[in-house]
Short mmCIF file of C-alpha atoms and ligand atoms in Angstrom, two decimals:
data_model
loop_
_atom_site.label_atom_id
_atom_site.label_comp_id
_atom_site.label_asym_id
_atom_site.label_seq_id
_atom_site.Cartn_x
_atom_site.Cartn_y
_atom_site.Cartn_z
CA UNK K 260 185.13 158.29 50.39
CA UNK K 261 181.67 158.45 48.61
CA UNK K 262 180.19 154.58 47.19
CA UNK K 263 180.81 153.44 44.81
CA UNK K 264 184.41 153.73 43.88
CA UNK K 265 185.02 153.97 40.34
CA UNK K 266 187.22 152.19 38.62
CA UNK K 267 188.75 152.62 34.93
CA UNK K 268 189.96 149.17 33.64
CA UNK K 269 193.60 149.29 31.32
CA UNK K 270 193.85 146.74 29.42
CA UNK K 271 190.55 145.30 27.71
CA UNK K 272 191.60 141.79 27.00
CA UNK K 273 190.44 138.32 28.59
CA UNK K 274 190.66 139.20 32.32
CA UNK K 275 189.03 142.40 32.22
CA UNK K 276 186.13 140.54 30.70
CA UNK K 277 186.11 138.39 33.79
CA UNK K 278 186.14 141.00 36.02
CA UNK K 279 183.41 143.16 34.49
CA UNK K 280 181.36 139.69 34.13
CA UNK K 281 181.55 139.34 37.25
CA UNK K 282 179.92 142.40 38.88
CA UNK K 283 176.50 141.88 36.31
CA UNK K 284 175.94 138.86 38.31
CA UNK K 285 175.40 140.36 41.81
CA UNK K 286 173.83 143.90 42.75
CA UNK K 287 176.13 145.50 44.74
CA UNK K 288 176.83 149.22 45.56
CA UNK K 289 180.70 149.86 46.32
CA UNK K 290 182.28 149.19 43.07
CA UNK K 291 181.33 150.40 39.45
CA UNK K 292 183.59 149.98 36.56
CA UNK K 293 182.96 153.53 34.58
CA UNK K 294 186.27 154.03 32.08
CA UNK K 295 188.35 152.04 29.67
CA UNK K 296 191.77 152.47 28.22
CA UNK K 297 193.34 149.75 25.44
CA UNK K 298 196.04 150.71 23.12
CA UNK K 299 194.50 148.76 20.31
CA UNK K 300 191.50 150.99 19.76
CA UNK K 301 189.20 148.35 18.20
CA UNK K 302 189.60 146.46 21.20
CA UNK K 303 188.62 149.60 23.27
CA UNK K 304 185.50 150.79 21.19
CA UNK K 305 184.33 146.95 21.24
CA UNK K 306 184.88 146.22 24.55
CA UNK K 307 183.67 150.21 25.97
CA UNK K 308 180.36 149.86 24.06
CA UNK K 309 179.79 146.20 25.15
CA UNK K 310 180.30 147.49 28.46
CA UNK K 311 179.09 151.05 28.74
CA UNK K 312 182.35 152.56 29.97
CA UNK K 313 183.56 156.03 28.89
CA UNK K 314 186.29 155.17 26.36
CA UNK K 315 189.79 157.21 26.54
CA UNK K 316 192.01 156.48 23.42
CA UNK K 317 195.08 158.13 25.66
CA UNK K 318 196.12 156.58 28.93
CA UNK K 319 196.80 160.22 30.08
CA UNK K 320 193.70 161.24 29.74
CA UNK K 321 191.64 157.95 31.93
CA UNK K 322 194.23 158.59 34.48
CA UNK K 323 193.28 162.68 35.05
CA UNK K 324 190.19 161.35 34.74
CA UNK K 325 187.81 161.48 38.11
CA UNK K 326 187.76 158.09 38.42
CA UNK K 327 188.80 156.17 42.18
CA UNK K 328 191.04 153.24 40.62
CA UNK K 329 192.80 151.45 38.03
CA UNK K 330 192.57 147.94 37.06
CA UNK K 331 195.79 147.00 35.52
CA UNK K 332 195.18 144.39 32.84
CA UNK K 333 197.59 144.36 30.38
CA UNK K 334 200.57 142.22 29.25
CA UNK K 335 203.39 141.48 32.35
CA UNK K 336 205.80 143.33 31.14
CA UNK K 337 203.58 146.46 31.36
CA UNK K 338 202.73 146.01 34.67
CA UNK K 339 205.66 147.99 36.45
CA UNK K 340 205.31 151.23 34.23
CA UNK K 341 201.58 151.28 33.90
CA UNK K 342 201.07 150.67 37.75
CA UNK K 343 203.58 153.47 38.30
CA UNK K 344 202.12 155.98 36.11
CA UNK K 345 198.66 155.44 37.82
CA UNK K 346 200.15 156.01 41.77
CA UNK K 347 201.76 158.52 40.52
CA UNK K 348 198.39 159.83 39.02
CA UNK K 349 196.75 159.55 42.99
CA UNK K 350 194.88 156.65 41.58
CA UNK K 351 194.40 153.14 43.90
CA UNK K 352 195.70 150.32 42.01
CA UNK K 353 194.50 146.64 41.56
CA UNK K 354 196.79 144.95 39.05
CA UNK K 355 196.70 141.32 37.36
CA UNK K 356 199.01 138.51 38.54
CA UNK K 357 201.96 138.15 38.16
CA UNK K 358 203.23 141.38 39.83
CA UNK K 359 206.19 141.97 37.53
CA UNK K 360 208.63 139.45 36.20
CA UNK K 361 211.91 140.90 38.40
CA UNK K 362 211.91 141.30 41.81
CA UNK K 363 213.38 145.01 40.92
CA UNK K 364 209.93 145.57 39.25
CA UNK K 365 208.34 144.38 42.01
CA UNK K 366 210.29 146.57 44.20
CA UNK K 367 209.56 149.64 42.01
CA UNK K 368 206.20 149.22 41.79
CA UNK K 369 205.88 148.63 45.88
CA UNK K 370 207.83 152.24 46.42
CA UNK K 371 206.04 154.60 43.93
CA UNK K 372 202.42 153.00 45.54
CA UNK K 373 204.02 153.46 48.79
CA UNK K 374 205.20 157.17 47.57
CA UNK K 375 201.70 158.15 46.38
CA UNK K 376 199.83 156.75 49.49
CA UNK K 377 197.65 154.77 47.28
CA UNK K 378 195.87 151.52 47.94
CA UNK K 379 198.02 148.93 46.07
CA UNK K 380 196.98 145.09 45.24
CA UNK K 381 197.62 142.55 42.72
CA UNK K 382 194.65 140.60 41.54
CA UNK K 383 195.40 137.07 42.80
CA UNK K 384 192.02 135.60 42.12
CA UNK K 385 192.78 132.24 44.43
CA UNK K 386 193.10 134.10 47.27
CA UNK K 387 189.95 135.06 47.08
CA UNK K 388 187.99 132.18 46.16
CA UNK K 389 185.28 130.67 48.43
CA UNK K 390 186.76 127.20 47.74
CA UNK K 391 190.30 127.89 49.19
CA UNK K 392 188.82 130.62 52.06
CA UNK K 393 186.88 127.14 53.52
CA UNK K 394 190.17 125.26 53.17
CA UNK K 395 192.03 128.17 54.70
CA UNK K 396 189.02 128.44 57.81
CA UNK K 397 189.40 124.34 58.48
CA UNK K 398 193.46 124.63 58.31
CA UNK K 399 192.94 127.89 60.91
CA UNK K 400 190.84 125.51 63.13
CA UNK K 401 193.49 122.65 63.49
CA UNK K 402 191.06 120.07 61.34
CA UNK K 403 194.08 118.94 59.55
CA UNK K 404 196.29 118.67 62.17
CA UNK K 405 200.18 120.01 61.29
CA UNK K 406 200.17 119.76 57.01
CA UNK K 407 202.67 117.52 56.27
CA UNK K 408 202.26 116.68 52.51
CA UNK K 409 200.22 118.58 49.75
CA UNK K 410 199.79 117.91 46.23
CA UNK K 411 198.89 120.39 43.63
CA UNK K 412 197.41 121.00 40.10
CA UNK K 413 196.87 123.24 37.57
CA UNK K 414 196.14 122.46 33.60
CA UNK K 415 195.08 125.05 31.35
CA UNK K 416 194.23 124.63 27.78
CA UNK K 417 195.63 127.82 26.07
CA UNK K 418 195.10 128.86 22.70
CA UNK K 419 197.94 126.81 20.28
CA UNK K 420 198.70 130.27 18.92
CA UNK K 421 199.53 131.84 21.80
CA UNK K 422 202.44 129.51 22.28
CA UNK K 423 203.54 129.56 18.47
CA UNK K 424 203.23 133.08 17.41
CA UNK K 425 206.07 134.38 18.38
CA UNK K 426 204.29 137.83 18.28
CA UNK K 427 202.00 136.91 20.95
CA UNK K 428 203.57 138.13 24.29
CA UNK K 429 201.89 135.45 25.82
CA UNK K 430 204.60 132.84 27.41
CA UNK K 431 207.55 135.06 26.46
CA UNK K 432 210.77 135.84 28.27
CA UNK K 433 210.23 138.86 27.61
CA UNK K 434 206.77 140.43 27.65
CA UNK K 435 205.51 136.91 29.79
CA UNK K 436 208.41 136.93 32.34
CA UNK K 437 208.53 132.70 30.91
CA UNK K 438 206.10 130.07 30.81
CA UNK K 439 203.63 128.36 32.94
CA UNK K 440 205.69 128.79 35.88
CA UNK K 441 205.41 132.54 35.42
CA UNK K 442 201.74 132.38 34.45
CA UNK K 443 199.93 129.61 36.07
CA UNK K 444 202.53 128.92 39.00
CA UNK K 445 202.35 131.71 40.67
CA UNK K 446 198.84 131.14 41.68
CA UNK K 447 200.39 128.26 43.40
CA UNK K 448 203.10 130.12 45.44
CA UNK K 449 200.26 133.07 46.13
CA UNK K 450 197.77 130.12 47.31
CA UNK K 451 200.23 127.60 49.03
CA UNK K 452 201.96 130.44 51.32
CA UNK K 453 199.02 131.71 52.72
CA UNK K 454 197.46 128.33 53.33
CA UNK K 455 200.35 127.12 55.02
CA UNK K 456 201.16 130.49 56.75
CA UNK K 457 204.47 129.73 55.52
CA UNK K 458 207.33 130.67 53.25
CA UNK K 459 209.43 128.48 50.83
CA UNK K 460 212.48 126.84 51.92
CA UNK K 461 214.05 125.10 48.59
CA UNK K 462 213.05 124.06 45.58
CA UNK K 463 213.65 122.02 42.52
CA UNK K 464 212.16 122.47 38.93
CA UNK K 465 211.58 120.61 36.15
CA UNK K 466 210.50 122.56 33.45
CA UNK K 467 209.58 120.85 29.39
CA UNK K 468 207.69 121.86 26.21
CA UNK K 469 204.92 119.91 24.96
CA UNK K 470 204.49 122.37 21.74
CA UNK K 471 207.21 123.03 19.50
CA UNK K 472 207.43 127.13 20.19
CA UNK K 473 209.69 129.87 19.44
CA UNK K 474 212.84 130.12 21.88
CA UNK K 475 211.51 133.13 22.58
CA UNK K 476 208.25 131.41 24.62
CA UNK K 477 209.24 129.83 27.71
CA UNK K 478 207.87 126.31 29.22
CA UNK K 479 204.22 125.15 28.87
CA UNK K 480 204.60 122.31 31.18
CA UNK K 481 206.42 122.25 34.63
CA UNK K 482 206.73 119.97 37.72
CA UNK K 483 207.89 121.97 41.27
CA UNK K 484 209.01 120.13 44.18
CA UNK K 485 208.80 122.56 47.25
CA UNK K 486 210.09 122.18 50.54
CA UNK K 487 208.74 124.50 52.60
CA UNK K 488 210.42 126.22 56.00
CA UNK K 489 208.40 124.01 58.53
CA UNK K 490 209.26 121.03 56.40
CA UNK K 491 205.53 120.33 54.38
CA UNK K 492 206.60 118.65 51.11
CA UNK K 493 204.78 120.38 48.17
CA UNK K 494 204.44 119.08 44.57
CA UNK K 495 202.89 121.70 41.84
CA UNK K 496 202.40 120.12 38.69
CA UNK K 497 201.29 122.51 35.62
CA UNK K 498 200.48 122.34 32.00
CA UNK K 499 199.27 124.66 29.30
CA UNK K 500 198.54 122.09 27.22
CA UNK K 501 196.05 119.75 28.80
CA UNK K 502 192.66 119.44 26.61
CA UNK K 503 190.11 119.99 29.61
CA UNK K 504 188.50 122.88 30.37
CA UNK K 505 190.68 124.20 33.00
CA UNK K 506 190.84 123.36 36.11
CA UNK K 507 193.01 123.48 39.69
CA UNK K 508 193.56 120.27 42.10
CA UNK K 509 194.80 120.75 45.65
CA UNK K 510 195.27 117.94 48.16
CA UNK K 511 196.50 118.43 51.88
CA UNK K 512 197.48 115.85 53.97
CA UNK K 513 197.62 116.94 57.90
CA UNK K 514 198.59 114.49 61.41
CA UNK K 515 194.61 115.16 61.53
CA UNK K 516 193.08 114.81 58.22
CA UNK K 517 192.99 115.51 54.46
CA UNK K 518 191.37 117.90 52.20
CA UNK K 519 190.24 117.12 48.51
CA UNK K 520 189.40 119.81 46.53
CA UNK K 521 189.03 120.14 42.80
CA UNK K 522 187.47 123.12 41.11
CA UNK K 523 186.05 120.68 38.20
CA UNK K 524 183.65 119.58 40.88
CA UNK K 525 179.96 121.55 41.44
CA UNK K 526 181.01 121.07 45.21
CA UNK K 527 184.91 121.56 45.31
CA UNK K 528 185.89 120.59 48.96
CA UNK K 529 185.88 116.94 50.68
CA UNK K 530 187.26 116.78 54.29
CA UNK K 531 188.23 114.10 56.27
CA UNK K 532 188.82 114.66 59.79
CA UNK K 533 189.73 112.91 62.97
CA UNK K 534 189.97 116.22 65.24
CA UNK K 535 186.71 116.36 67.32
CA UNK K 536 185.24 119.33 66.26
CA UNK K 537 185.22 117.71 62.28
CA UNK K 538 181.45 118.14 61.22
CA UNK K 539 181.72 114.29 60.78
CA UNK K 540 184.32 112.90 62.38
CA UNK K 541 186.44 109.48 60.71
CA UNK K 542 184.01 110.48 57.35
CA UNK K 543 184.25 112.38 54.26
CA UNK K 544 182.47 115.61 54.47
CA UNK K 545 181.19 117.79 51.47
CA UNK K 546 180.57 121.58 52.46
CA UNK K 547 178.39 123.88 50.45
CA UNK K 548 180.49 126.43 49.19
CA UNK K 549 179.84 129.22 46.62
CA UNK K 550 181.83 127.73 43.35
CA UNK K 551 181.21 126.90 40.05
CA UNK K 552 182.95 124.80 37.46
CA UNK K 553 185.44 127.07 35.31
CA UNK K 554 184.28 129.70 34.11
CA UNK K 555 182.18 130.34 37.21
CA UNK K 556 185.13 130.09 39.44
CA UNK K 557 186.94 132.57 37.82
CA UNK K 558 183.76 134.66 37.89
CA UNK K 559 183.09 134.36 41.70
CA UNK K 560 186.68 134.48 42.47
CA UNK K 561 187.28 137.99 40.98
CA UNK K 562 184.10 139.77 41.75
CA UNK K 563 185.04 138.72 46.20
CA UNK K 564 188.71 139.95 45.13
CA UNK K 565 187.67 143.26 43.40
CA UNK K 566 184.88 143.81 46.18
CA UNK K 567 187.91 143.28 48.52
CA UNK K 568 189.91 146.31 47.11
CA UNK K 569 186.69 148.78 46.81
CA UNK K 570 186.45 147.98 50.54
CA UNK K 571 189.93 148.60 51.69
CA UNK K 572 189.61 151.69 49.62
CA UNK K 573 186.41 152.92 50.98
CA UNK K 574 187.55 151.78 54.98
CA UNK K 575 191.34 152.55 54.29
CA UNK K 576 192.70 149.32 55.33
CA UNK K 577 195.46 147.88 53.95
CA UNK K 578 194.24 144.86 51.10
CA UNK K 579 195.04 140.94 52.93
CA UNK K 580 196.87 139.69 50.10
CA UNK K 581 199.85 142.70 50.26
CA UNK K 582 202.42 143.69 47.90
CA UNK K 583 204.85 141.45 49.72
CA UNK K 584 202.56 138.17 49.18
CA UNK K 585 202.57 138.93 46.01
CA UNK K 586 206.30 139.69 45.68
CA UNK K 587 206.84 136.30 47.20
CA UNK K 588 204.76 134.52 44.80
CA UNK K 589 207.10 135.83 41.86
CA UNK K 590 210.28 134.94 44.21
CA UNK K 591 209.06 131.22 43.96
CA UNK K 592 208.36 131.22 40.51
CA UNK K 593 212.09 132.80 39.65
CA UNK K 594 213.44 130.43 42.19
CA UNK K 595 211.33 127.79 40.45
CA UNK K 596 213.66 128.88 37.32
CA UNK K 597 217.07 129.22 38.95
CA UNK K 598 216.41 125.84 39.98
CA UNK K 599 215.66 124.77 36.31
CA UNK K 600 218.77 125.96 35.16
CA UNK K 601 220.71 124.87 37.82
CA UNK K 602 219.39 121.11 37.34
CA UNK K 603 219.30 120.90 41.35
CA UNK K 604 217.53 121.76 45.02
CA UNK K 605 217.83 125.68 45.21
CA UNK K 606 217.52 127.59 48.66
CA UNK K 607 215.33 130.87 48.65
CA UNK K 608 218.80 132.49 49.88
CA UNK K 609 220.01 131.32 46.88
CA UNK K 610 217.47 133.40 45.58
CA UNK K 611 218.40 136.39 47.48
CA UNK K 612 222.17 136.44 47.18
CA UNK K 613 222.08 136.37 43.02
CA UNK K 614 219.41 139.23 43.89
CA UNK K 615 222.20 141.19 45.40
CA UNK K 616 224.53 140.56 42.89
CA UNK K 617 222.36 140.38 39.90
CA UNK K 618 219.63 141.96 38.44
CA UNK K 619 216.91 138.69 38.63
CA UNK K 620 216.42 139.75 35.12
CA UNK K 621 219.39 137.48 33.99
CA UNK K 622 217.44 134.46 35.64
CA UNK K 623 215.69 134.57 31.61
CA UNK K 624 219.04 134.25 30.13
CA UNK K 625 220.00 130.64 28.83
CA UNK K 626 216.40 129.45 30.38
CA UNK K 627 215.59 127.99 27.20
CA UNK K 628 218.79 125.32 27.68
CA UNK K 629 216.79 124.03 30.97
CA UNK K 630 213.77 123.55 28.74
CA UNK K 631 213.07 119.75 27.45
CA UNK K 632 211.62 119.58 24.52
CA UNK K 633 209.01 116.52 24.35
CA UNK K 634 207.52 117.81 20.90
CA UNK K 635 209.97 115.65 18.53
CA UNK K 636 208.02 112.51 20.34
CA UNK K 637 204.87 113.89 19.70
CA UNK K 638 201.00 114.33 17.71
CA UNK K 639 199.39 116.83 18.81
CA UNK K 640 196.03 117.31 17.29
CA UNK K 641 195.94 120.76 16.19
N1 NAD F 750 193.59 135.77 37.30
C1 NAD F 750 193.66 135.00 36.25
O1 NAD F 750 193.50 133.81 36.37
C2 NAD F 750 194.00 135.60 34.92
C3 NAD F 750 193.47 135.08 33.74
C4 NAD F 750 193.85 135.66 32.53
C5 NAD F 750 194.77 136.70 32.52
N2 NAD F 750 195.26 137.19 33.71
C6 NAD F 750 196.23 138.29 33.72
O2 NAD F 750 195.64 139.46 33.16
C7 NAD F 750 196.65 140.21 32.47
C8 NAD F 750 196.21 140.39 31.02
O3 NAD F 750 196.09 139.13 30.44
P1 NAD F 750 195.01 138.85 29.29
O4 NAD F 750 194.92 137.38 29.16
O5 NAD F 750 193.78 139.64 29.54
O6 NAD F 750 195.79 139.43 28.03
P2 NAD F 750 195.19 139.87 26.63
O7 NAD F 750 196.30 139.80 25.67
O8 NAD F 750 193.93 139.12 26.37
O9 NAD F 750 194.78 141.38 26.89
C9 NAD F 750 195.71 142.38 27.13
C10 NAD F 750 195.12 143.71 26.63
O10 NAD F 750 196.07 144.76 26.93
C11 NAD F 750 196.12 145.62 25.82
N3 NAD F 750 197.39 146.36 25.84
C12 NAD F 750 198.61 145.95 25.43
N4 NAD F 750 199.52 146.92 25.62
C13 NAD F 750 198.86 147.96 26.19
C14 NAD F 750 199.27 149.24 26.64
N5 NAD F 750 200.52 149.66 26.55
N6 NAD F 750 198.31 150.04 27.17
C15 NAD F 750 197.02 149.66 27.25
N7 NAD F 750 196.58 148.44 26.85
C16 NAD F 750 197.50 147.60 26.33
C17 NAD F 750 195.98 144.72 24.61
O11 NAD F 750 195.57 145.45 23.46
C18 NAD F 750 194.93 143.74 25.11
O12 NAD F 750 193.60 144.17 24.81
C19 NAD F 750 197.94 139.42 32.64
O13 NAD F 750 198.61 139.93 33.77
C20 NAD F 750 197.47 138.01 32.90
O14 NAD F 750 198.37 137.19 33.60
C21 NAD F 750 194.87 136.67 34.88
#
């Protein structure tokens, strides 16, 4: 295929202005975002104009388009039918976290890429940032030893109205797939899996609201307890509602060493290492790595993942972080949630056998009961 491949962008809302950011800050010649699609056509002429892409007013019309690629970048609960309608247009598909809320959706959207023999990947950003590639190269050299014990962070300060509106499909059952388990989490499960080179075992959830939403807006704070299959205890604590600029934490704790990292930080990784190859062995040790504070993260993080999918498109390879990663990220957040409800340790067959029976849908229903509500106790300064 000819460079560069061009991609129209559905969906012209906060991520897609990270990802076009991101490609004005490097020159490079094997990606070029050309075409736009929104359904709010205020949002498309603003963002089209600011961005000098070809607007198209009708999703039909960007997808017979010449264009390479989609990047899907709308609201979760559009992901399945808007993916679908673009494999099924020939076009390669990159589409934002979290794959789909269901593991049917997931499944649906897997087949028709699949079908159309189109490049399919879901835009996990923290797979694909510098930061956790360095943790993932010392793990992959045995610095840490076998990981034992991790600790994990993310805390987000969304918008107030995006939790209160209850017109804002933000956090929603419905249109969000829940809370911050759905939204935030699964950058956890994506992350934590493919460090470890591992797959979760059990789980248990505890899942509260800090603002006083709608019951039809899932959790904005959650704390996961994860054992994973070769035994590493895993703790992912997240919040929606924390006033810092946001920010993700990750500690690992190996029979070798220990990793800090903190994205807040200009340099995000410390190591500590007692294998003998360690760069300095018995002492912390700072590596330079490409990062940035937030927004720079986000930034550097998408332009290496979008850059990933123009080259698996251009060398047809298959993307790193496949459809099934992905689908296993949203199998620990909706385990995450059966685990809520169920007030107990859950087992990922668990998972799977109310999959057979069920469509994972129903995991939504009576979710709000599992929820506790902390807002009655609090001031929040808004
Ligand atoms: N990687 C990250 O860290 C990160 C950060 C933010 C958002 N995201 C993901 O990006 C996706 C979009 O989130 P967002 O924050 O940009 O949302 P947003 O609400 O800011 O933007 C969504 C856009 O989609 C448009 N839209 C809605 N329905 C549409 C339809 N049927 N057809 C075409 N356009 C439609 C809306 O008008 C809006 O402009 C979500 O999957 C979200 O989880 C990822």
């Amino acid at each position: 295929m000819a460079h560069p491949i061009n991609f129209g962008i559905i969906g012209c809302g906060d991520a897609a202005i990270f990802h076009i950011t991101a490609f004005k800050r490097k020159v490079q010649e094997k990606l070029e975002f050309v075409a736009a699609h929104d359904i709010n056509s205020r949002t498309l002429k603003r963002f089209s104009r600011a961005h000098k892409l070809q607007p198209y007013m009708k999703l039909q019309d960007l997808l017979e388009s010449d264009i390479d690629a989609v990047l899907v970048s709308v609201p979760h609960y559009l992901h399945e039918e808007i993916v679908m309608k673009a494999a099924n247009a020939g076009k390669h598909v990159l589409c934002e976290k979290p794959m789909a809320r269901t593991l049917e959706g997931c499944d649906a959207m897997i087949q028709a890429t699949q079908a159309a023999g189109v490049k399919f990947m879901i835009a996990e950003n923290h797979r694909f940032l510098p930061a956790h590639q360095c943790i993932k190269d010392f793990i992959d050299d045995g610095l840490l030893g076998d990981i034992f014990l991790i600790r994990s962070y993310e805390g987000a300060y969304c918008d107030p109205k995006q939790f209160l509106n209850p017109e804002s499909w933000h956090f929603c059952y419905k249109e969000g797939g829940g809370g911050v388990v759905a939204d935030q989490g699964v950058h956890k499960f994506s992350t934590i899996n493919w460090l470890l080179n591992d797959s979760v075992d059990s789980i248990t959830c505890w899942i509260g609201k800090a603002y006083d939403s709608p019951n039809n807006k899932g959790e904005d704070n959650a704390i996961i307890l994860v054992k994973y299959r070769r035994g590493t205890m895993v703790e992912i604590t997240l919040s929606s509602t924390t006033l810092h600029p946001l920010t993700n934490k990750i500690e690992l704790h190996g029979t070798k060493g220990t990793i800090f990292e903190d994205h807040s930080w200009e340099k995000p990784v410390q190591i500590y290492s007692n294998h003998p190859n360690a760069e300095e062995v018995g002492k912390f040790f700072t590596p330079d790595v490409e990062h940035g504070p937030f927004p720079q993260y986000y930034l550097i993080s998408a332009f290496y993942e979008d850059m990933h999918f123009a080259e698996c498109i251009l060398e047809d390879r298959e993307p790193d972080f496949t459809p099934l990663h992905a689908k296993d990220a949203v199998s620990g957040v909706l385990l995450s949630y059966l685990a809520a409800k169920e007030g107990k340790r859950i087992h990922m067959e668990d998972l799977i056998n109310f999959a057979n029976e069920n469509d994972t849908e129903l995991i939504f229903q009576n979710l709000d009961d599992a929820i506790q509500k902390n807002y009655t106790e609090l001031k929040l300064d808004f």
